[in-house]
Coordinates of C-alpha atoms in Angstrom, one line a residue:
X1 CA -6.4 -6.7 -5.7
X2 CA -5.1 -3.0 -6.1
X3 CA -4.6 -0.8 -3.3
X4 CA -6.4 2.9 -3.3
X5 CA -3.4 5.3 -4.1
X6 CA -3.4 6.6 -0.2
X7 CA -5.2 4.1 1.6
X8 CA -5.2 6.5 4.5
X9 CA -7.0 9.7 3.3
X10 CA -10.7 10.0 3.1
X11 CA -11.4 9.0 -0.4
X12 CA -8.8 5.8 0.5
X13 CA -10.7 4.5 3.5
X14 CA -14.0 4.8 1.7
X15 CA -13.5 2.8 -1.2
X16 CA -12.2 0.4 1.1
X17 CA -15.0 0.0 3.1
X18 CA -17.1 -0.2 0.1
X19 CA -14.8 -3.3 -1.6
X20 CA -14.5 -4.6 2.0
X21 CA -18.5 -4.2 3.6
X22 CA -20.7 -7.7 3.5
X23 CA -24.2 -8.9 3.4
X24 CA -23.1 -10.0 7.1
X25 CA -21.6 -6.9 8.5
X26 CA -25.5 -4.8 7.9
X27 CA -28.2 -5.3 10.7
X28 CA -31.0 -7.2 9.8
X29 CA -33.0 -4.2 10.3
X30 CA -31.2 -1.8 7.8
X31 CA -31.6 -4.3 5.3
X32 CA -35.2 -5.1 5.7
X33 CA -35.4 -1.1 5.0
X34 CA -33.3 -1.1 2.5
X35 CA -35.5 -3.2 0.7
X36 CA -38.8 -1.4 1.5
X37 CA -36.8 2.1 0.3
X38 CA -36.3 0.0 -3.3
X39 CA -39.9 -1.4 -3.3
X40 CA -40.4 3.0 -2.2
X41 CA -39.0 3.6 -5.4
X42 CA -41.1 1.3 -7.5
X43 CA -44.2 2.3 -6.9
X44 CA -42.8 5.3 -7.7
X45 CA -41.2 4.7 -10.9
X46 CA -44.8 2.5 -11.4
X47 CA -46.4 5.5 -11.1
X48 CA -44.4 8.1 -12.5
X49 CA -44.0 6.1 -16.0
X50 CA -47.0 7.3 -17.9
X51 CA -47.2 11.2 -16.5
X52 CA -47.4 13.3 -19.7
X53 CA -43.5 14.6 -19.0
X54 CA -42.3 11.1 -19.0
X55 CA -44.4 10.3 -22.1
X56 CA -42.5 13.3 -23.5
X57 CA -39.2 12.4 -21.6
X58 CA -39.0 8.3 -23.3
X59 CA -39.8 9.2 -26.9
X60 CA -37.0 11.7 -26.4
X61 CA -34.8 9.5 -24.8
X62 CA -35.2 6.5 -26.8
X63 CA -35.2 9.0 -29.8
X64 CA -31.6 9.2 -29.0
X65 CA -30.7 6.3 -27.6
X66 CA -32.5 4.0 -29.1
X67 CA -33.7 0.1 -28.6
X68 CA -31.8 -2.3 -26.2
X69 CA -31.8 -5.2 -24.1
X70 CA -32.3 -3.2 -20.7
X71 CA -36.4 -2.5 -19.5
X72 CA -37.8 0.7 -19.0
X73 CA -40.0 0.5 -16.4
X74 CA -44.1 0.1 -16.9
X75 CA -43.6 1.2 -20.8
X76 CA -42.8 -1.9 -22.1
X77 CA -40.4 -0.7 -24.4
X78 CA -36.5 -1.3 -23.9
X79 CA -33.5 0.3 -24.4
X80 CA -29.7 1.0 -23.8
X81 CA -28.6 0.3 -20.0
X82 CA -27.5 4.9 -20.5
X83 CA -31.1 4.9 -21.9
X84 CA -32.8 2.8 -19.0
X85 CA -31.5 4.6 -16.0
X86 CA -31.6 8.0 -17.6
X87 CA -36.0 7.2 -18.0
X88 CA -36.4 5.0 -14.9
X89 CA -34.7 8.1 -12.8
X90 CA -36.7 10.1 -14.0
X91 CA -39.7 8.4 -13.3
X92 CA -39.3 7.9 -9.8
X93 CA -38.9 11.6 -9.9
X94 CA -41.6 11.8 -11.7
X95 CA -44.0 12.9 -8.8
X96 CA -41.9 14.3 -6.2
X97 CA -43.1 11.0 -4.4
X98 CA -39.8 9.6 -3.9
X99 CA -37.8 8.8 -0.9
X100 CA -35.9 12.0 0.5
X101 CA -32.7 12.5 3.0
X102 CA -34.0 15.3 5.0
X103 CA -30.2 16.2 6.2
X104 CA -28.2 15.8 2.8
X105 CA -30.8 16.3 0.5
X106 CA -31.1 13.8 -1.9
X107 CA -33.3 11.4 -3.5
X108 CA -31.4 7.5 -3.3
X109 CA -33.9 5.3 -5.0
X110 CA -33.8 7.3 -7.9
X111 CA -30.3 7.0 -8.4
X112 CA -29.6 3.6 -7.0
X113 CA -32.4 1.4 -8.9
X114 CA -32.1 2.9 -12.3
X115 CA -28.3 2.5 -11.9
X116 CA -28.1 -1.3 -10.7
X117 CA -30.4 -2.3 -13.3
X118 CA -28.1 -1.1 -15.8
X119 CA -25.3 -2.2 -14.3
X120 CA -27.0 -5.8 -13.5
X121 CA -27.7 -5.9 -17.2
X122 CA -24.3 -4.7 -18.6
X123 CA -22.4 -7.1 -16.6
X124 CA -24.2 -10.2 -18.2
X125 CA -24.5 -12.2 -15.4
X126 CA -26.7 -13.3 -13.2
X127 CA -27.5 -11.0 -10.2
X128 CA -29.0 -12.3 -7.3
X129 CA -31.3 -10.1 -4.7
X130 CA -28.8 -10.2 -1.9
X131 CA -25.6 -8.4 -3.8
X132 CA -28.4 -6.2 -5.6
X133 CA -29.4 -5.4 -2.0
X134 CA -26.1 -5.0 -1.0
X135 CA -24.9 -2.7 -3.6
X136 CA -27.7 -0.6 -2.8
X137 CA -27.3 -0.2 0.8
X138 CA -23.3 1.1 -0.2
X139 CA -25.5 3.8 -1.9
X140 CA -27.8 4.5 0.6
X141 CA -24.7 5.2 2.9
X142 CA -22.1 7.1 0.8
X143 CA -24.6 9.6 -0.8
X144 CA -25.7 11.8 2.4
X145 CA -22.0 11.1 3.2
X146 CA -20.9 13.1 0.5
X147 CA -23.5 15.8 1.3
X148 CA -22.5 16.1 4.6
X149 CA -19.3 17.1 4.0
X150 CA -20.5 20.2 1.9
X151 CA -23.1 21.4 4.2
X152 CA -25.8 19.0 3.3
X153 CA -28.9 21.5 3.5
X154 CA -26.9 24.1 2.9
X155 CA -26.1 23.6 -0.9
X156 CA -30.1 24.0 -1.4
X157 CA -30.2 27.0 0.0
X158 CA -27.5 28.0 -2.0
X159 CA -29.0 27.3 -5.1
X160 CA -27.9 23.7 -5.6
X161 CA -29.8 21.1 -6.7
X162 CA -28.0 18.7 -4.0
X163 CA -29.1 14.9 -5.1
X164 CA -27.3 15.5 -8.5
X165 CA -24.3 17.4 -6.8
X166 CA -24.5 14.2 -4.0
X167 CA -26.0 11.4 -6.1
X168 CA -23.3 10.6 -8.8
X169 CA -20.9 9.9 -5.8
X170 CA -24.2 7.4 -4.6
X171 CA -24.5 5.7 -7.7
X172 CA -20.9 5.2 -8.5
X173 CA -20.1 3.8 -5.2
X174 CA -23.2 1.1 -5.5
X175 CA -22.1 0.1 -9.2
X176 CA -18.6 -0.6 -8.0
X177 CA -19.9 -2.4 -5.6
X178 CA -22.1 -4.3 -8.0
X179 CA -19.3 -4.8 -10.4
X180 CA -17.0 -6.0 -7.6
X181 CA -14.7 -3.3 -8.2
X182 CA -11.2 -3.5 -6.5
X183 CA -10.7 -0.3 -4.5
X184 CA -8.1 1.1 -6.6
X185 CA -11.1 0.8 -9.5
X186 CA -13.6 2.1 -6.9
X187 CA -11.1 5.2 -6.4
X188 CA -11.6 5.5 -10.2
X189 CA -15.1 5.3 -10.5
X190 CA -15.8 7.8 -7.7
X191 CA -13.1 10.2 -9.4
X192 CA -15.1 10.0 -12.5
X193 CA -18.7 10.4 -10.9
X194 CA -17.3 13.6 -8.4
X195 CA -16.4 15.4 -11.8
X196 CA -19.6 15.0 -13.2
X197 CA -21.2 16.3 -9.9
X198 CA -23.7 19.0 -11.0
X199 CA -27.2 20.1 -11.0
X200 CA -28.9 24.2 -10.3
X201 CA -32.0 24.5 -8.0
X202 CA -33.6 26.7 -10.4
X203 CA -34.9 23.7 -12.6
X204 CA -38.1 23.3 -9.5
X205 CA -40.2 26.9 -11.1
X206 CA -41.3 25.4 -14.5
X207 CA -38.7 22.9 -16.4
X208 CA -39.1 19.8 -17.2
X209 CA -35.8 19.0 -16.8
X210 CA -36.1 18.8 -12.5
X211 CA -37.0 15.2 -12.9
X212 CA -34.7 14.3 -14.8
X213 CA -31.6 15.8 -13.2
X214 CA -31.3 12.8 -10.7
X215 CA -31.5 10.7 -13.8
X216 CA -28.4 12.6 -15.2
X217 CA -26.4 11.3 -11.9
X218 CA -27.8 7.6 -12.2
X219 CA -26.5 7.9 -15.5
X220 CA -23.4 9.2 -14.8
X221 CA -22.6 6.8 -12.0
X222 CA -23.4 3.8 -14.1
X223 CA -21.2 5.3 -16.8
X224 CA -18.2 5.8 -13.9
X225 CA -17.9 2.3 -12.5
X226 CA -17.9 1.0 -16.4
X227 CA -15.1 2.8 -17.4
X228 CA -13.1 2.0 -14.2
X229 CA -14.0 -1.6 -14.7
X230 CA -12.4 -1.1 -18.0
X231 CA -9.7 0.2 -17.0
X232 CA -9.9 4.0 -17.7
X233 CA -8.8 5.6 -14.9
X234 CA -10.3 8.4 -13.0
X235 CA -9.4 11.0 -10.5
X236 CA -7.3 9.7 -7.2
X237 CA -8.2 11.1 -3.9
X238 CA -11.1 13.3 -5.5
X239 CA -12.3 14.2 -2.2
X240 CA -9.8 15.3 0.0
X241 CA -7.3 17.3 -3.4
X242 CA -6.9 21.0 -1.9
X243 CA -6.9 22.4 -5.6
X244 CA -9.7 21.2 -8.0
X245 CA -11.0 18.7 -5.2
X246 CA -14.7 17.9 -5.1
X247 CA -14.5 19.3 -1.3
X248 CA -12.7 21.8 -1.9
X249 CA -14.9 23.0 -5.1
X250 CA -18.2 22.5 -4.0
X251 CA -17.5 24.1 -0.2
X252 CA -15.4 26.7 -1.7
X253 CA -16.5 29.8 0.8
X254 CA -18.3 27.9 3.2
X255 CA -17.6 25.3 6.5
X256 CA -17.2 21.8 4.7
X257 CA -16.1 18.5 7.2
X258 CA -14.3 15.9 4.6
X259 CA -13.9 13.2 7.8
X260 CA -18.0 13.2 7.7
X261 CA -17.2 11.5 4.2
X262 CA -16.1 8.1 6.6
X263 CA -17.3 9.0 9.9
X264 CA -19.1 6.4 11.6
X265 CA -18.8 3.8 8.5
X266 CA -20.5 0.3 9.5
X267 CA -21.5 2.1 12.6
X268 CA -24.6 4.3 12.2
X269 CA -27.1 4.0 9.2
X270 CA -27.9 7.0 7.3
X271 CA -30.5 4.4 5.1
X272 CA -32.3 4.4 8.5
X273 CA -32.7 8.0 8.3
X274 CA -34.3 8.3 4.4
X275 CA -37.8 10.4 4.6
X276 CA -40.5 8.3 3.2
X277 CA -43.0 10.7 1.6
X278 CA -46.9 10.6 2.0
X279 CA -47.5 13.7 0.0
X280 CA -46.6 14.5 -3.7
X281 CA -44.3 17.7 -2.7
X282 CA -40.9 18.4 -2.3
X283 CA -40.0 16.7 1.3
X284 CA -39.5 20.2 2.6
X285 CA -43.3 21.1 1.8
X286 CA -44.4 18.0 4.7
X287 CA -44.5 20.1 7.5
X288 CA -46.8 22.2 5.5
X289 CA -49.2 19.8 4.2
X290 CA -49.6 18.0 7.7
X291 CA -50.5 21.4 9.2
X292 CA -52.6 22.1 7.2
X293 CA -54.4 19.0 7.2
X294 CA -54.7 19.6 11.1
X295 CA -56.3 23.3 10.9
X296 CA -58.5 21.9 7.7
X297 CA -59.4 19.4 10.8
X298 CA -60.3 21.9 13.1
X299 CA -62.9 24.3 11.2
X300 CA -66.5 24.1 10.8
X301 CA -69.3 24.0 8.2
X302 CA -68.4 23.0 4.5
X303 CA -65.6 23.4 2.1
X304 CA -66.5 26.4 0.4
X305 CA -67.6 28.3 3.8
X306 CA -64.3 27.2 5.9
X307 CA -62.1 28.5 3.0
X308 CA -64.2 31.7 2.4
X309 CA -63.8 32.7 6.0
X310 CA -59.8 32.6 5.9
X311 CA -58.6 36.4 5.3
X312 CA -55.0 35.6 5.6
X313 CA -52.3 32.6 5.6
X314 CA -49.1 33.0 7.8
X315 CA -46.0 30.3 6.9
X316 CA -42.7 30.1 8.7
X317 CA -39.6 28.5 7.8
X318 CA -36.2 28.6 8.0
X319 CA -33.6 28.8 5.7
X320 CA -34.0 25.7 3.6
X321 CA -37.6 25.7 3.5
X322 CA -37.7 29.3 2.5
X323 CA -35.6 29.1 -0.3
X324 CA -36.2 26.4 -1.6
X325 CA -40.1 26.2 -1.2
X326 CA -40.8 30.2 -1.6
X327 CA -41.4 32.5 -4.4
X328 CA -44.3 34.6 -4.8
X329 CA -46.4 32.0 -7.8
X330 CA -47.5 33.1 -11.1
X331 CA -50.8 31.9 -12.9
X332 CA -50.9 29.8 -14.1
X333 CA -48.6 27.4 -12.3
X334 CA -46.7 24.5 -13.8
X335 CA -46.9 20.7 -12.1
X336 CA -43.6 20.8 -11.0
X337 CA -44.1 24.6 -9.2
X338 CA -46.6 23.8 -7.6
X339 CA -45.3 20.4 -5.9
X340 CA -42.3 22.7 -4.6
X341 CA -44.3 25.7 -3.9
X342 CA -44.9 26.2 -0.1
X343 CA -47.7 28.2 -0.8
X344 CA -49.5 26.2 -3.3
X345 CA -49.1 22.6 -0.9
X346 CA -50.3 24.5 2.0
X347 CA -53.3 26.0 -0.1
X348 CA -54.4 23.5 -2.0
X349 CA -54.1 20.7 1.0
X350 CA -56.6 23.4 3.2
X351 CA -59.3 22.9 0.3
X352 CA -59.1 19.7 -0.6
X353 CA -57.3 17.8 2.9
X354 CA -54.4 16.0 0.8
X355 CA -51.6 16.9 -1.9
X356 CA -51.0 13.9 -4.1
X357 CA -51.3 14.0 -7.9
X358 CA -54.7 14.6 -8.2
X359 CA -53.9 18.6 -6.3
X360 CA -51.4 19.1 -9.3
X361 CA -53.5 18.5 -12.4
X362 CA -53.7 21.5 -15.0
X363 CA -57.2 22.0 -13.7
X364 CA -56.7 22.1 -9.8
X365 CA -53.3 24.2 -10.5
X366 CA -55.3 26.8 -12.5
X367 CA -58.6 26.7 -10.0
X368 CA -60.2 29.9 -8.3
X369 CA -60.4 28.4 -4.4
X370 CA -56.7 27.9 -4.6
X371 CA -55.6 31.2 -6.0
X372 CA -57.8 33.2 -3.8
X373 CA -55.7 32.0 -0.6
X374 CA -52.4 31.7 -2.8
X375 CA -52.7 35.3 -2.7
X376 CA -53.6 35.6 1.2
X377 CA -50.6 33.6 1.5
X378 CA -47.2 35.2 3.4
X379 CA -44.2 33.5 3.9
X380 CA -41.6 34.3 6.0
X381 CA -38.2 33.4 7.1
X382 CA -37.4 32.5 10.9
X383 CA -33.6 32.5 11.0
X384 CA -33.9 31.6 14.6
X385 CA -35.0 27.3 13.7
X386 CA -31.6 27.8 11.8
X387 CA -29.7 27.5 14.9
X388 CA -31.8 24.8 16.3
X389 CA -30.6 20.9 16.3
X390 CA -31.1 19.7 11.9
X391 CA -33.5 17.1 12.9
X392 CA -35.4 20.0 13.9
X393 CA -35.2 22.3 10.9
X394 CA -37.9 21.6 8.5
X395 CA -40.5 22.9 11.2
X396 CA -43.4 24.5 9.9
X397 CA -45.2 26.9 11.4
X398 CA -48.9 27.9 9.8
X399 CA -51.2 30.5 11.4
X400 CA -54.8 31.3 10.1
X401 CA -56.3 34.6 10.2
X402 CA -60.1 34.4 9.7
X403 CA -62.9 37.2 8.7
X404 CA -64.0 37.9 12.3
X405 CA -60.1 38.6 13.6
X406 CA -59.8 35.4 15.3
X407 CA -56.1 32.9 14.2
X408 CA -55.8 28.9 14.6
X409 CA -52.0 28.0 14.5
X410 CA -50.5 24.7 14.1
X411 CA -46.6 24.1 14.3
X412 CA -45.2 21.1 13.2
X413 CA -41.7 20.1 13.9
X414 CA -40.7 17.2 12.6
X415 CA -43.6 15.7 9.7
X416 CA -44.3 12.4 9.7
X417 CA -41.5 10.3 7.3
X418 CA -38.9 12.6 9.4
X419 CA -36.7 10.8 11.1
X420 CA -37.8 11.8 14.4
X421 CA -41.5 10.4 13.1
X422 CA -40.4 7.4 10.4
X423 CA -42.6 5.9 8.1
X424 CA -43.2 2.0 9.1
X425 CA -42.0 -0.5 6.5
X426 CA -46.1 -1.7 6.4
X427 CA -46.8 2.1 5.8
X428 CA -44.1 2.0 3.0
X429 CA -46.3 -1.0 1.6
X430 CA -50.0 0.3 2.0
X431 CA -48.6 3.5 -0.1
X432 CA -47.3 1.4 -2.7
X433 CA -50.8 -0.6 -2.8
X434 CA -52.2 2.7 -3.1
X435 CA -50.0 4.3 -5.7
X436 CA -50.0 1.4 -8.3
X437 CA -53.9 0.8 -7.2
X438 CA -54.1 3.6 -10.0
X439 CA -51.5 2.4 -13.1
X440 CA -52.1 -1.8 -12.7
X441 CA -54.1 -5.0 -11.8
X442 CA -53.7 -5.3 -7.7
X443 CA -52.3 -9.2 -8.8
X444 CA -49.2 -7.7 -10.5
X445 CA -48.9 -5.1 -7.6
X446 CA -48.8 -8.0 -4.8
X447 CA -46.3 -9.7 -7.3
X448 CA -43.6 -6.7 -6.9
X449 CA -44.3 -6.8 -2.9
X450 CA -43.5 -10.3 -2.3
X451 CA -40.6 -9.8 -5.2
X452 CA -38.9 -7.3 -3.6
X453 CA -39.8 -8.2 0.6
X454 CA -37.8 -11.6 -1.2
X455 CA -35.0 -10.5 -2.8
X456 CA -32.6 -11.1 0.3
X457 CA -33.2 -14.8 -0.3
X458 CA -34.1 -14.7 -4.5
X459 CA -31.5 -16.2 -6.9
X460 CA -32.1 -14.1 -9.4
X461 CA -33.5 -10.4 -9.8
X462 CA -34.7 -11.2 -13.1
X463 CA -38.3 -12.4 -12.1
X464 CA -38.7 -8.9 -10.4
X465 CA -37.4 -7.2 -13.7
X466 CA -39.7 -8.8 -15.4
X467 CA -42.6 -7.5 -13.1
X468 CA -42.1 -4.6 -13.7
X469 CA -41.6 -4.4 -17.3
X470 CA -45.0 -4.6 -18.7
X471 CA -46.9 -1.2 -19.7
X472 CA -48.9 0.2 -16.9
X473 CA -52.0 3.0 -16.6
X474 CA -52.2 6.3 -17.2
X475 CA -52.0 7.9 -13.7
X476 CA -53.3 11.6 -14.7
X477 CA -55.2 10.7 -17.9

């Protein structure tokens, strides 16, 4: 086994803990969610496989990349292991429905599933559930790491998109992990995923692309541990380099912490503290849709006259709420807009009491009700939640102002999924019931739950690939 090159530095001690960390040394109860943040995912990806943009997404892909032995998920098609994480990524993406780290942004199932299921493939070996398990929860840990030590919410308000500047760093660590990398190939792989690191914020108005970007780290981590398995080497010490160092690069200008990279390793969780989501908005938008919900709660008489009597919508943020989730919208509005869109969630949840994809059809995104509060709509910034504790700074604050001069305010400060408020692993179950309720039989469905609540204990992972290769339903159509 090969040393890292300086076994003391930052990027030294994490590859050892990855090479070193066992199925033993994780709580039972970090494991169990780990495994309800994959099954998260699926239901996700279930769901996410036959939108329009990923219809558009896998002829392209495969278009390029061709046939192959790995699945694509709920297509029934196949095709390289590059291929198979770049579509399955971006299918979990798909709906912004996906599992969210509300203090280093990023998105883990999408870049840890796509990834090991390549990986699993490439390696031609059996994999069983527990070191797919395992390799995950080295993901779940090392990716807010990374985006901790660059500011975590910061980089979004900066105009990263942080999951791809985070997530290659995720999936490269999990892969090697996988692989059973040494930690000198670990050191490698990382050095190889941290110069890949990229991914702009501006994708979220209109493109496309925003789904796919976390695919483009999924990709790229798969692609790193490879090459260091093969022996191409890859940057040493990538983190902690004073010139040309991922640190140093990304938190050029700005207060950066390379010890949070290894800071409480094997000691505190951050896969405890991944936001489930209930709605389909960016994880930012929650406290928004929950208030709104409340206040849609509290007025009388029918839809049309409790909308009609609200003369004015008040929203405020701070920072990373503000911009990230505000621009003034243009009609009509694309899916992906409007799921980011502070405005639009908050609007379209008053009318109809929910945001999940049936508020972000072509029809509901082009409709009267909503525009005529979009444009009673004002957002504004609150610099003051900035210097409150992080756990506390995606509050939302929403004030109605209705014909006759009277308000109703509701304040939310930390949505439910938050991890002041944390989804249940049941709850993670009941909204993958009700996701895939729409794309599959309810038998195949129960299948995947009982694969994936197993997998500590299963042999093999192939029985839940095959699960979930079939073609499933059109969720929009």
């Amino acid at each position: 086994m090969s040393a890292p090159s300086n076994p003391e530095g930052v990027t030294g001690r994490l590859v050892t803990w990855i090479h070193d960390v066992t199925w033993d040394d994780v709580p039972a109860e970090v494991r169990t969610r780990a495994a309800h943040l994959l099954l998260d995912g699926l239901g996700c990806a279930l769901v996410g496989a036959q939108l329009p943009w990923s219809r558009l997404a896998t002829e392209a892909v495969l278009g390029i990349e061709g046939g192959g032995d790995a699945v694509v998920i709920g297509t029934g098609r196949t095709s390289t292991p590059v291929g198979a994480a770049l579509l399955n990524s971006t299918y979990i993406q798909g709906f912004e429905l996906d599992d969210f780290h509300p203090l280093a942004p990023l998105h883990s199932a999408s870049l840890l599933l796509p990834s090991l299921l390549a990986t699993a493939g490439h390696t031609g070996r059996d994999v069983s559930g527990r070191e797919l398990l395992l390799a995950a929860l080295v993901g779940f840990e090392v990716g807010p790491r990374i985006g901790y030590s660059i500011g975590g919410t910061a980089m979004l308000s900066r105009g990263w998109h942080s999951g791809p500047v985070f997530g290659a760093s995720s999936a490269a660590a999990a892969c090697a992990k996988l692989r059973g990398l040494d930690p000198a190939q670990t050191e490698d792989a990382l050095g190889f995923a941290a110069t890949q690191s990229a991914g702009l914020m501006s994708a979220q108005y209109e493109a496309m692309g925003k789904r796919m970007q976390h695919g483009f780290a999924a990709r790229n981590g798969f692609y790193s541990a490879a090459l260091a398995a093969a022996g191409y080497t890859g940057i040493d010490q990538v983190y902690e380099r004073e010139y040309g160092g991922y640190v140093a690069v990304y938190g050029e200008g700005h207060p950066t912490d390379p010890e949070a990279i290894v800071r409480g390793l094997g000691e505190s969780w951050e896969t405890t503290l991944a936001m489930v989501k209930s709605w389909a908005v960016m994880g930012g938008l929650h406290g928004a849709v929950q208030a709104a919900q409340a206040l849609r709660g509290r007025l009388a008489g029918g839809a049309v006259e409790r909308t009609e009597r609200i003369e004015r919508i008040d929203i405020r943020v701070g920072d990373v709420i503000y911009h990230h989730g505000w621009w003034p919208p243009q009609r009509p509005l694309e899916a992906i807009g409007g799921q980011m869109n502070i405005g639009y969630a908050t609007a379209v949840t008053l009318l109809d009491g929910t945001a999940l994809p049936e508020q972000f059809t072509a029809a509901r995104l082009d409709a009267d009700d909503v525009w005529r509060l979009l444009e009673r709509t004002h957002v504004t910034l609150d610099r003051s939640i900035d210097e409150l504790p992080l756990t506390e700074r995606f509050q939302t604050h929403v004030t109605l102002t209705f014909a006759d001069g009277s308000t109703d305010t509701e304040r939310v400060i930390s949505p439910h999924g938050s991890p002041a408020d944390p989804i249940t692993n049941d709850e993670v179950v009941a909204k993958f019931r009700r996701l895939t309720d729409r794309v599959m039989a309810p038998e195949r469905a129960g299948a995947i739950v009982e694969a994936v609540q197993g997998l500590a204990e299963a042999p093999s992972i192939a029985p839940l690939v095959a699960l979930l290769a079939p073609p499933v339903g059109r969720a929009l159509d």
